[in-house]
Amino acid sequence: MTGERDVSDALWWPHVLTGPCPDGPAPQIAGGPRRCIAASRLTRTGGLVAAPLADLPDAFRTARAPVAGLDLGTPRIMGVVNVTPDSFSDGGLFLEPDAALAQARTLIAEGADILDIGGESTRPGAETVATRDEIARVVPVIAAIRRHWNGPISIDTRKAAVAEAALAAGATILNDVSAMTHDPDMAAVAGRAGVPLCLMHARGDPATMQDDPRYDSVLFDVHAFLAERIKVAVAAGVAPGRIIVDPGIGFGKTPAHNLALMRGLATFHAFGCPILTGTSRKRFIGMLSGAAEARDRVPGSLATALYAVSQGVQIVRVHDVAETRQALALWTACETGEAS
Ligand code: HH2
């Protein structure tokens, strides 16, 4: 885990293989199914310079600890249940606890490895939700899912009190899209909880984050932010092996920023942590494809999820679990030549 490392000069960029791998010293990425046969260093000015593969830091190679009991040697699907009236793709559909539970059961049946439950939309322009309202949305749903399912449940919240209530109701992963910058008490809750913690990069609050976001270099700036948030989490008592990093696709980013992060996903293995990406149905897919409605962005969502997995990303956060499961199964079958 390399939260201490200096990202000011150059980033390591392993060139990750898909398909057959030649004999020879091709290190596994994060101990997973992907390997790489070459590496470069990326300079702040954007130049990629070939670098000796033997010098690729250990953080890129070492196996990641399981997340909430899930082995990460195979890509994992996190299915989204938004218990909100206003989420950008499913707002209002699962606000009632019964509807949310039914959706959770559908996603489990479709093959979700993790369920991510959220009670506050963080779409661009969204206003914050009162803590008690957010708790009232998510707690009954988490408790009801827990009665039916032993799998990992993640709470998608920026608020410490919501996180605590969700953990008490049966959540086993914390997913904070502000990486603990929104609520000063979140670090202490995460430190005490002893559960995996996803630290996501966002620029600004949802209400204003899409107002002309700018970066020196989005890849370097997101790296620097995550390195600093990892330090804060570890100082608060979160075990390094429990930290998941997420570049925060769509959170204070233009389509060009999102693409730079997608293209550079393999650089994030430098943290020695599992990587999670959430591209599902997001606006940049609409902007790049012309699919104006979120529900019409499933093909683009699948393409971006597969691309992420091709770069060694361990967890993809999606609304369309069945479709993602099928796409991943076929991708894997083509790659290995094996039917299962
Ligand atoms: N994206 C959303 C919410 N939570 N968490 C992580 N770790 N990564 C993401 O990319 C991410 C996230 C936004 O998607 P959604 O929950 O569907 O929408 P809304 O925020 O409108 O509820």
mmCIF file of C-alpha atoms and ligand atoms in Angstrom:
data_model
loop_
_atom_site.group_PDB
_atom_site.id
_atom_site.type_symbol
_atom_site.label_atom_id
_atom_site.label_comp_id
_atom_site.label_asym_id
_atom_site.label_seq_id
_atom_site.Cartn_x
_atom_site.Cartn_y
_atom_site.Cartn_z
ATOM 1 C CA MET A 1 0.000 0.000 0.000
ATOM 2 C CA THR A 2 1.711 3.136 -1.174
ATOM 3 C CA GLY A 3 -0.218 6.106 0.163
ATOM 4 C CA GLU A 4 3.142 7.682 1.024
ATOM 5 C CA ARG A 5 4.478 7.655 -2.494
ATOM 6 C CA ASP A 6 5.302 10.806 -4.399
ATOM 7 C CA VAL A 7 3.144 11.213 -7.484
ATOM 8 C CA SER A 8 4.591 14.552 -8.539
ATOM 9 C CA ASP A 9 7.061 13.336 -11.141
ATOM 10 C CA ALA A 10 5.834 10.264 -13.021
ATOM 11 C CA LEU A 11 3.246 7.511 -12.689
ATOM 12 C CA TRP A 12 3.920 3.867 -13.399
ATOM 13 C CA TRP A 13 1.714 2.564 -16.198
ATOM 14 C CA PRO A 14 1.654 -1.213 -16.648
ATOM 15 C CA HIS A 15 0.473 -2.271 -20.109
ATOM 16 C CA VAL A 16 -2.099 -4.885 -19.184
ATOM 17 C CA LEU A 17 -2.566 -7.879 -21.448
ATOM 18 C CA THR A 18 -5.843 -9.315 -22.549
ATOM 19 C CA GLY A 19 -5.849 -12.679 -24.276
ATOM 20 C CA PRO A 20 -3.067 -15.267 -24.267
ATOM 21 C CA CYS A 21 0.094 -14.513 -22.400
ATOM 22 C CA PRO A 22 3.560 -15.484 -23.705
ATOM 23 C CA ASP A 23 5.839 -17.626 -21.567
ATOM 24 C CA GLY A 24 8.288 -15.619 -19.533
ATOM 25 C CA PRO A 25 8.308 -13.088 -16.763
ATOM 26 C CA ALA A 26 4.892 -11.449 -17.154
ATOM 27 C CA PRO A 27 3.836 -10.338 -13.688
ATOM 28 C CA GLN A 28 0.253 -10.723 -12.581
ATOM 29 C CA ILE A 29 -1.532 -7.466 -11.899
ATOM 30 C CA ALA A 30 -2.655 -7.373 -8.257
ATOM 31 C CA GLY A 31 -2.365 -11.146 -8.107
ATOM 32 C CA GLY A 32 -5.388 -11.379 -10.389
ATOM 33 C CA PRO A 33 -6.112 -12.838 -13.814
ATOM 34 C CA ARG A 34 -4.419 -9.996 -15.748
ATOM 35 C CA ARG A 35 -0.746 -9.862 -16.586
ATOM 36 C CA CYS A 36 1.484 -7.242 -18.119
ATOM 37 C CA ILE A 37 4.445 -7.613 -20.418
ATOM 38 C CA ALA A 38 5.644 -4.024 -20.512
ATOM 39 C CA ALA A 39 5.534 -0.902 -18.405
ATOM 40 C CA SER A 40 5.994 2.819 -18.924
ATOM 41 C CA ARG A 41 6.229 5.916 -16.829
ATOM 42 C CA LEU A 42 3.801 8.728 -17.553
ATOM 43 C CA THR A 43 5.131 12.224 -17.065
ATOM 44 C CA ARG A 44 2.983 15.170 -16.037
ATOM 45 C CA THR A 45 3.272 16.569 -19.531
ATOM 46 C CA GLY A 46 1.671 13.404 -20.884
ATOM 47 C CA GLY A 47 4.709 11.597 -22.274
ATOM 48 C CA LEU A 48 4.840 7.811 -21.920
ATOM 49 C CA VAL A 49 8.418 6.600 -21.537
ATOM 50 C CA ALA A 50 9.252 2.885 -21.599
ATOM 51 C CA ALA A 51 10.502 1.628 -18.243
ATOM 52 C CA PRO A 52 11.999 -1.724 -17.203
ATOM 53 C CA LEU A 53 9.238 -4.144 -16.242
ATOM 54 C CA ALA A 54 11.520 -5.514 -13.511
ATOM 55 C CA ASP A 55 11.286 -2.133 -11.754
ATOM 56 C CA LEU A 56 7.480 -2.138 -11.619
ATOM 57 C CA PRO A 57 6.740 -1.579 -7.907
ATOM 58 C CA ASP A 58 5.484 -4.491 -5.837
ATOM 59 C CA ALA A 59 2.191 -2.686 -5.155
ATOM 60 C CA PHE A 60 1.150 -3.474 -8.750
ATOM 61 C CA ARG A 61 1.819 -7.172 -8.324
ATOM 62 C CA THR A 62 0.725 -8.230 -4.855
ATOM 63 C CA ALA A 63 -2.600 -10.015 -4.424
ATOM 64 C CA ARG A 64 -5.353 -7.932 -2.851
ATOM 65 C CA ALA A 65 -7.019 -9.061 0.345
ATOM 66 C CA PRO A 66 -10.587 -10.296 -0.069
ATOM 67 C CA VAL A 67 -13.278 -7.613 0.240
ATOM 68 C CA ALA A 68 -15.984 -8.573 2.755
ATOM 69 C CA GLY A 69 -15.126 -12.221 2.157
ATOM 70 C CA LEU A 70 -15.017 -11.934 -1.645
ATOM 71 C CA ASP A 71 -11.916 -13.231 -3.367
ATOM 72 C CA LEU A 72 -10.795 -10.657 -5.941
ATOM 73 C CA GLY A 73 -9.129 -13.128 -8.283
ATOM 74 C CA THR A 74 -12.240 -12.759 -10.392
ATOM 75 C CA PRO A 75 -14.012 -9.471 -11.260
ATOM 76 C CA ARG A 76 -16.889 -8.641 -8.931
ATOM 77 C CA ILE A 77 -20.195 -6.968 -9.692
ATOM 78 C CA MET A 78 -21.644 -4.416 -7.294
ATOM 79 C CA GLY A 79 -25.365 -3.955 -7.985
ATOM 80 C CA VAL A 80 -26.908 -0.554 -7.215
ATOM 81 C CA VAL A 81 -30.152 -0.018 -5.310
ATOM 82 C CA ASN A 82 -30.972 3.669 -4.968
ATOM 83 C CA VAL A 83 -33.596 4.275 -2.286
ATOM 84 C CA THR A 84 -34.118 7.814 -3.535
ATOM 85 C CA PRO A 85 -36.747 9.842 -5.356
ATOM 86 C CA ASP A 86 -34.222 11.554 -7.628
ATOM 87 C CA SER A 87 -31.295 9.348 -8.671
ATOM 88 C CA PHE A 88 -30.348 10.029 -12.258
ATOM 89 C CA SER A 89 -31.152 6.572 -13.623
ATOM 90 C CA ASP A 90 -33.552 4.863 -11.216
ATOM 91 C CA GLY A 91 -34.830 7.713 -9.030
ATOM 92 C CA GLY A 92 -38.265 6.990 -7.554
ATOM 93 C CA LEU A 93 -38.361 3.360 -8.672
ATOM 94 C CA PHE A 94 -37.144 1.899 -5.361
ATOM 95 C CA LEU A 95 -38.058 4.527 -2.783
ATOM 96 C CA GLU A 96 -40.557 2.242 -1.051
ATOM 97 C CA PRO A 97 -38.824 -0.411 1.103
ATOM 98 C CA ASP A 98 -40.742 -3.261 -0.558
ATOM 99 C CA ALA A 99 -39.723 -2.099 -4.023
ATOM 100 C CA ALA A 100 -36.099 -1.689 -2.910
ATOM 101 C CA LEU A 101 -36.077 -5.172 -1.385
ATOM 102 C CA ALA A 102 -37.602 -6.652 -4.539
ATOM 103 C CA GLN A 103 -34.924 -4.934 -6.630
ATOM 104 C CA ALA A 104 -32.207 -6.188 -4.287
ATOM 105 C CA ARG A 105 -33.500 -9.742 -4.650
ATOM 106 C CA THR A 106 -33.603 -9.377 -8.424
ATOM 107 C CA LEU A 107 -29.995 -8.168 -8.501
ATOM 108 C CA ILE A 108 -28.900 -11.033 -6.231
ATOM 109 C CA ALA A 109 -30.666 -13.528 -8.490
ATOM 110 C CA GLU A 110 -28.957 -11.929 -11.503
ATOM 111 C CA GLY A 111 -25.546 -12.507 -9.935
ATOM 112 C CA ALA A 112 -24.617 -9.398 -7.952
ATOM 113 C CA ASP A 113 -21.652 -10.086 -5.665
ATOM 114 C CA ILE A 114 -22.208 -6.946 -3.599
ATOM 115 C CA LEU A 115 -25.276 -4.715 -3.155
ATOM 116 C CA ASP A 116 -24.693 -0.967 -2.830
ATOM 117 C CA ILE A 117 -27.548 0.797 -1.057
ATOM 118 C CA GLY A 118 -27.851 4.580 -1.316
ATOM 119 C CA GLY A 119 -30.343 7.015 0.198
ATOM 120 C CA GLU A 120 -28.993 10.246 -1.282
ATOM 121 C CA SER A 121 -28.493 11.009 -4.946
ATOM 122 C CA THR A 122 -25.070 12.440 -5.742
ATOM 123 C CA ARG A 123 -25.907 13.130 -9.378
ATOM 124 C CA PRO A 124 -24.743 16.492 -10.727
ATOM 125 C CA GLY A 125 -26.973 19.208 -9.277
ATOM 126 C CA ALA A 126 -28.358 17.065 -6.434
ATOM 127 C CA GLU A 127 -29.122 18.727 -3.095
ATOM 128 C CA THR A 128 -28.059 17.106 0.164
ATOM 129 C CA VAL A 129 -30.608 14.996 2.084
ATOM 130 C CA ALA A 130 -31.214 15.423 5.849
ATOM 131 C CA THR A 131 -29.422 12.738 7.871
ATOM 132 C CA ARG A 132 -32.616 11.416 9.493
ATOM 133 C CA ASP A 133 -34.329 11.108 6.093
ATOM 134 C CA GLU A 134 -31.369 9.254 4.619
ATOM 135 C CA ILE A 135 -31.316 6.866 7.589
ATOM 136 C CA ALA A 136 -35.061 6.303 7.301
ATOM 137 C CA ARG A 137 -34.600 5.360 3.637
ATOM 138 C CA VAL A 138 -31.682 2.953 3.867
ATOM 139 C CA VAL A 139 -31.902 1.247 7.258
ATOM 140 C CA PRO A 140 -35.159 -0.708 6.729
ATOM 141 C CA VAL A 141 -33.940 -1.818 3.312
ATOM 142 C CA ILE A 142 -30.549 -3.007 4.570
ATOM 143 C CA ALA A 143 -32.181 -4.810 7.495
ATOM 144 C CA ALA A 144 -34.682 -6.501 5.161
ATOM 145 C CA ILE A 145 -31.975 -7.594 2.703
ATOM 146 C CA ARG A 146 -29.914 -8.928 5.591
ATOM 147 C CA ARG A 147 -32.785 -11.208 6.613
ATOM 148 C CA HIS A 148 -32.628 -12.844 3.164
ATOM 149 C CA TRP A 149 -28.967 -12.681 2.188
ATOM 150 C CA ASN A 150 -25.544 -13.184 3.754
ATOM 151 C CA GLY A 151 -23.569 -11.396 1.027
ATOM 152 C CA PRO A 152 -21.746 -8.089 1.263
ATOM 153 C CA ILE A 153 -23.950 -4.993 1.555
ATOM 154 C CA SER A 154 -22.346 -1.637 1.004
ATOM 155 C CA ILE A 155 -23.750 1.660 2.260
ATOM 156 C CA ASP A 156 -23.301 4.521 -0.192
ATOM 157 C CA THR A 157 -23.212 7.585 2.036
ATOM 158 C CA ARG A 158 -21.153 10.660 2.855
ATOM 159 C CA LYS A 159 -22.536 10.917 6.390
ATOM 160 C CA ALA A 160 -21.061 9.283 9.498
ATOM 161 C CA ALA A 161 -24.418 8.888 11.272
ATOM 162 C CA VAL A 162 -25.919 7.174 8.214
ATOM 163 C CA ALA A 163 -22.885 4.904 7.970
ATOM 164 C CA GLU A 164 -23.203 3.906 11.638
ATOM 165 C CA ALA A 165 -26.918 3.193 11.362
ATOM 166 C CA ALA A 166 -26.371 1.185 8.185
ATOM 167 C CA LEU A 167 -23.578 -0.868 9.753
ATOM 168 C CA ALA A 168 -25.818 -1.604 12.744
ATOM 169 C CA ALA A 169 -28.529 -2.763 10.316
ATOM 170 C CA GLY A 170 -26.158 -5.174 8.560
ATOM 171 C CA ALA A 171 -24.042 -3.253 6.031
ATOM 172 C CA THR A 172 -20.507 -4.621 5.706
ATOM 173 C CA ILE A 173 -18.793 -2.104 3.372
ATOM 174 C CA LEU A 174 -18.569 1.713 3.521
ATOM 175 C CA ASN A 175 -18.736 3.557 0.210
ATOM 176 C CA ASP A 176 -18.105 7.279 0.616
ATOM 177 C CA VAL A 177 -18.088 9.251 -2.634
ATOM 178 C CA SER A 178 -16.490 12.178 -0.796
ATOM 179 C CA ALA A 179 -13.629 9.996 0.519
ATOM 180 C CA MET A 180 -14.450 11.271 4.041
ATOM 181 C CA THR A 181 -14.163 14.968 3.102
ATOM 182 C CA HIS A 182 -17.888 15.685 3.530
ATOM 183 C CA ASP A 183 -18.328 14.651 7.159
ATOM 184 C CA PRO A 184 -15.441 15.106 9.606
ATOM 185 C CA ASP A 185 -16.788 12.231 11.743
ATOM 186 C CA MET A 186 -16.660 9.674 8.934
ATOM 187 C CA ALA A 187 -12.977 8.814 9.470
ATOM 188 C CA ALA A 188 -13.601 7.857 13.102
ATOM 189 C CA VAL A 189 -16.595 5.696 12.122
ATOM 190 C CA ALA A 190 -14.565 3.998 9.400
ATOM 191 C CA GLY A 191 -11.644 3.479 11.779
ATOM 192 C CA ARG A 192 -13.885 1.831 14.378
ATOM 193 C CA ALA A 193 -15.951 -0.220 11.952
ATOM 194 C CA GLY A 194 -13.250 -2.574 10.731
ATOM 195 C CA VAL A 195 -15.011 -3.025 7.364
ATOM 196 C CA PRO A 196 -13.793 -2.298 3.812
ATOM 197 C CA LEU A 197 -13.924 1.381 2.892
ATOM 198 C CA CYS A 198 -14.216 2.731 -0.640
ATOM 199 C CA LEU A 199 -12.519 6.103 -1.086
ATOM 200 C CA MET A 200 -13.749 7.830 -4.227
ATOM 201 C CA HIS A 201 -12.416 10.979 -5.851
ATOM 202 C CA ALA A 202 -14.893 13.801 -6.365
ATOM 203 C CA ARG A 203 -14.246 17.438 -7.140
ATOM 204 C CA GLY A 204 -16.620 19.663 -5.155
ATOM 205 C CA ASP A 205 -20.178 18.961 -4.033
ATOM 206 C CA PRO A 206 -22.759 17.276 -6.275
ATOM 207 C CA ALA A 207 -24.693 20.569 -6.452
ATOM 208 C CA THR A 208 -21.875 22.356 -8.280
ATOM 209 C CA MET A 209 -19.325 19.727 -9.300
ATOM 210 C CA GLN A 210 -20.074 19.901 -13.022
ATOM 211 C CA ASP A 211 -19.618 23.717 -13.171
ATOM 212 C CA ASP A 212 -16.524 23.886 -15.354
ATOM 213 C CA PRO A 213 -14.284 21.339 -13.581
ATOM 214 C CA ARG A 214 -10.564 21.893 -14.213
ATOM 215 C CA TYR A 215 -7.415 19.973 -13.374
ATOM 216 C CA ASP A 216 -3.690 20.432 -13.866
ATOM 217 C CA SER A 217 -3.602 16.817 -14.993
ATOM 218 C CA VAL A 218 -6.676 14.845 -14.039
ATOM 219 C CA LEU A 219 -4.770 11.571 -13.660
ATOM 220 C CA PHE A 220 -2.054 13.060 -11.456
ATOM 221 C CA ASP A 221 -4.522 15.154 -9.453
ATOM 222 C CA VAL A 222 -6.778 12.165 -8.727
ATOM 223 C CA HIS A 223 -3.735 10.100 -7.741
ATOM 224 C CA ALA A 224 -2.567 12.829 -5.354
ATOM 225 C CA PHE A 225 -6.056 13.140 -3.829
ATOM 226 C CA LEU A 226 -6.413 9.392 -3.265
ATOM 227 C CA ALA A 227 -2.906 9.137 -1.801
ATOM 228 C CA GLU A 228 -3.805 11.832 0.703
ATOM 229 C CA ARG A 229 -7.189 10.284 1.584
ATOM 230 C CA ILE A 230 -5.566 6.880 2.103
ATOM 231 C CA LYS A 231 -3.203 8.508 4.598
ATOM 232 C CA VAL A 232 -6.151 10.052 6.438
ATOM 233 C CA ALA A 233 -8.007 6.739 6.529
ATOM 234 C CA VAL A 234 -4.970 4.833 7.803
ATOM 235 C CA ALA A 235 -4.319 7.505 10.443
ATOM 236 C CA ALA A 236 -7.937 7.038 11.581
ATOM 237 C CA GLY A 237 -7.340 3.329 12.075
ATOM 238 C CA VAL A 238 -8.564 1.830 8.788
ATOM 239 C CA ALA A 239 -6.383 -1.172 7.931
ATOM 240 C CA PRO A 240 -4.615 -0.548 4.583
ATOM 241 C CA GLY A 241 -5.852 -3.927 3.344
ATOM 242 C CA ARG A 242 -9.436 -2.762 3.751
ATOM 243 C CA ILE A 243 -9.158 0.285 1.482
ATOM 244 C CA ILE A 244 -10.674 0.338 -2.023
ATOM 245 C CA VAL A 245 -9.920 3.218 -4.397
ATOM 246 C CA ASP A 246 -12.213 4.694 -7.037
ATOM 247 C CA PRO A 247 -11.299 7.476 -9.506
ATOM 248 C CA GLY A 248 -14.887 8.780 -9.355
ATOM 249 C CA ILE A 249 -16.051 8.729 -12.948
ATOM 250 C CA GLY A 250 -18.516 11.586 -13.536
ATOM 251 C CA PHE A 251 -17.876 13.397 -10.265
ATOM 252 C CA GLY A 252 -16.613 16.856 -11.226
ATOM 253 C CA LYS A 253 -15.271 15.726 -14.575
ATOM 254 C CA THR A 254 -15.790 16.501 -18.234
ATOM 255 C CA PRO A 255 -16.029 13.626 -20.738
ATOM 256 C CA ALA A 256 -12.343 14.231 -21.541
ATOM 257 C CA HIS A 257 -11.432 13.913 -17.847
ATOM 258 C CA ASN A 258 -13.457 10.695 -17.564
ATOM 259 C CA LEU A 259 -11.725 9.246 -20.606
ATOM 260 C CA ALA A 260 -8.269 10.164 -19.296
ATOM 261 C CA LEU A 261 -9.094 8.321 -16.059
ATOM 262 C CA MET A 262 -10.569 5.312 -17.850
ATOM 263 C CA ARG A 263 -7.544 5.094 -20.121
ATOM 264 C CA GLY A 264 -5.208 5.366 -17.139
ATOM 265 C CA LEU A 265 -7.040 2.912 -14.866
ATOM 266 C CA ALA A 266 -4.053 0.562 -14.664
ATOM 267 C CA THR A 267 -1.992 3.319 -13.018
ATOM 268 C CA PHE A 268 -4.266 3.109 -9.952
ATOM 269 C CA HIS A 269 -2.911 -0.337 -9.081
ATOM 270 C CA ALA A 270 -0.002 1.689 -7.654
ATOM 271 C CA PHE A 271 -1.982 2.090 -4.434
ATOM 272 C CA GLY A 272 -1.877 -1.628 -3.750
ATOM 273 C CA CYS A 273 -5.642 -1.517 -3.161
ATOM 274 C CA PRO A 274 -8.566 -3.016 -5.071
ATOM 275 C CA ILE A 275 -10.015 -0.598 -7.644
ATOM 276 C CA LEU A 276 -13.739 0.055 -8.060
ATOM 277 C CA THR A 277 -15.236 1.927 -11.002
ATOM 278 C CA GLY A 278 -18.771 3.206 -11.484
ATOM 279 C CA THR A 279 -19.539 4.182 -15.052
ATOM 280 C CA SER A 280 -23.014 2.673 -15.241
ATOM 281 C CA ARG A 281 -25.483 4.739 -17.294
ATOM 282 C CA LYS A 282 -23.541 7.922 -16.554
ATOM 283 C CA ARG A 283 -23.905 11.172 -18.438
ATOM 284 C CA PHE A 284 -20.558 10.920 -20.232
ATOM 285 C CA ILE A 285 -21.812 7.722 -21.890
ATOM 286 C CA GLY A 286 -24.774 9.722 -23.157
ATOM 287 C CA MET A 287 -22.550 12.583 -24.292
ATOM 288 C CA LEU A 288 -20.208 10.264 -26.201
ATOM 289 C CA SER A 289 -22.884 8.028 -27.683
ATOM 290 C CA GLY A 290 -25.932 10.242 -28.124
ATOM 291 C CA ALA A 291 -28.032 8.078 -25.749
ATOM 292 C CA ALA A 292 -29.947 10.884 -24.052
ATOM 293 C CA GLU A 293 -31.905 8.718 -21.598
ATOM 294 C CA ALA A 294 -30.029 6.935 -18.805
ATOM 295 C CA ARG A 295 -31.931 3.692 -19.476
ATOM 296 C CA ASP A 296 -30.626 3.678 -23.080
ATOM 297 C CA ARG A 297 -26.988 3.687 -21.943
ATOM 298 C CA VAL A 298 -26.681 -0.010 -21.074
ATOM 299 C CA PRO A 299 -24.490 -0.913 -24.095
ATOM 300 C CA GLY A 300 -22.068 1.909 -23.276
ATOM 301 C CA SER A 301 -22.124 0.866 -19.629
ATOM 302 C CA LEU A 302 -21.152 -2.679 -20.596
ATOM 303 C CA ALA A 303 -18.343 -1.435 -22.829
ATOM 304 C CA THR A 304 -16.884 0.691 -20.056
ATOM 305 C CA ALA A 305 -17.247 -2.071 -17.439
ATOM 306 C CA LEU A 306 -15.433 -4.527 -19.712
ATOM 307 C CA TYR A 307 -12.728 -1.986 -20.430
ATOM 308 C CA ALA A 308 -12.258 -1.449 -16.682
ATOM 309 C CA VAL A 309 -11.991 -5.199 -16.101
ATOM 310 C CA SER A 310 -9.490 -5.452 -18.968
ATOM 311 C CA GLN A 311 -7.282 -3.047 -16.984
ATOM 312 C CA GLY A 312 -7.458 -5.192 -13.869
ATOM 313 C CA VAL A 313 -10.258 -3.333 -12.059
ATOM 314 C CA GLN A 314 -11.647 -5.732 -9.457
ATOM 315 C CA ILE A 315 -15.143 -4.292 -8.768
ATOM 316 C CA VAL A 316 -17.593 -2.707 -11.213
ATOM 317 C CA ARG A 317 -20.608 -0.813 -9.817
ATOM 318 C CA VAL A 318 -23.586 -1.267 -12.137
ATOM 319 C CA HIS A 319 -27.358 -0.913 -12.384
ATOM 320 C CA ASP A 320 -27.708 -3.721 -14.947
ATOM 321 C CA VAL A 321 -26.380 -6.805 -13.224
ATOM 322 C CA ALA A 322 -27.715 -9.504 -15.573
ATOM 323 C CA GLU A 323 -26.322 -7.742 -18.628
ATOM 324 C CA THR A 324 -22.960 -7.151 -16.968
ATOM 325 C CA ARG A 325 -22.781 -10.756 -15.755
ATOM 326 C CA GLN A 326 -23.419 -12.032 -19.301
ATOM 327 C CA ALA A 327 -20.906 -9.631 -20.845
ATOM 328 C CA LEU A 328 -18.238 -10.639 -18.333
ATOM 329 C CA ALA A 329 -18.945 -14.339 -18.845
ATOM 330 C CA LEU A 330 -18.478 -14.005 -22.608
ATOM 331 C CA TRP A 331 -15.406 -11.800 -22.246
ATOM 332 C CA THR A 332 -13.830 -14.354 -19.937
ATOM 333 C CA ALA A 333 -14.825 -17.283 -22.161
ATOM 334 C CA CYS A 334 -13.202 -15.623 -25.206
ATOM 335 C CA GLU A 335 -10.090 -14.830 -23.252
ATOM 336 C CA THR A 336 -9.596 -18.257 -21.698
ATOM 337 C CA GLY A 337 -11.165 -20.340 -24.450
ATOM 338 C CA GLU A 338 -13.079 -22.169 -21.743
ATOM 339 C CA ALA A 339 -16.850 -22.468 -21.460
ATOM 340 C CA SER A 340 -17.083 -21.777 -17.764
HETATM 341 N N1 HH2 B 1 -21.493 6.681 -8.540
HETATM 342 C C1 HH2 B 1 -22.682 7.022 -8.015
HETATM 343 C C2 HH2 B 1 -22.970 6.779 -6.667
HETATM 344 N N2 HH2 B 1 -22.068 6.152 -5.884
HETATM 345 N N3 HH2 B 1 -19.952 5.152 -5.595
HETATM 346 C C3 HH2 B 1 -18.754 4.813 -6.085
HETATM 347 N N4 HH2 B 1 -17.852 4.221 -5.301
HETATM 348 N N5 HH2 B 1 -18.426 5.046 -7.401
HETATM 349 C C4 HH2 B 1 -19.279 5.663 -8.247
HETATM 350 O O1 HH2 B 1 -18.914 5.893 -9.424
HETATM 351 C C5 HH2 B 1 -20.570 6.064 -7.748
HETATM 352 C C6 HH2 B 1 -20.871 5.777 -6.384
HETATM 353 C C7 HH2 B 1 -23.696 7.696 -8.875
HETATM 354 O O2 HH2 B 1 -24.564 6.743 -9.451
HETATM 355 P P1 HH2 B 1 -26.040 6.423 -8.900
HETATM 356 O O3 HH2 B 1 -25.985 5.972 -7.480
HETATM 357 O O4 HH2 B 1 -26.730 5.478 -9.795
HETATM 358 O O5 HH2 B 1 -26.798 7.783 -9.012
HETATM 359 P P2 HH2 B 1 -27.297 8.824 -7.928
HETATM 360 O O6 HH2 B 1 -26.091 9.389 -7.281
HETATM 361 O O7 HH2 B 1 -28.098 9.820 -8.723
HETATM 362 O O8 HH2 B 1 -28.159 8.081 -6.931
#
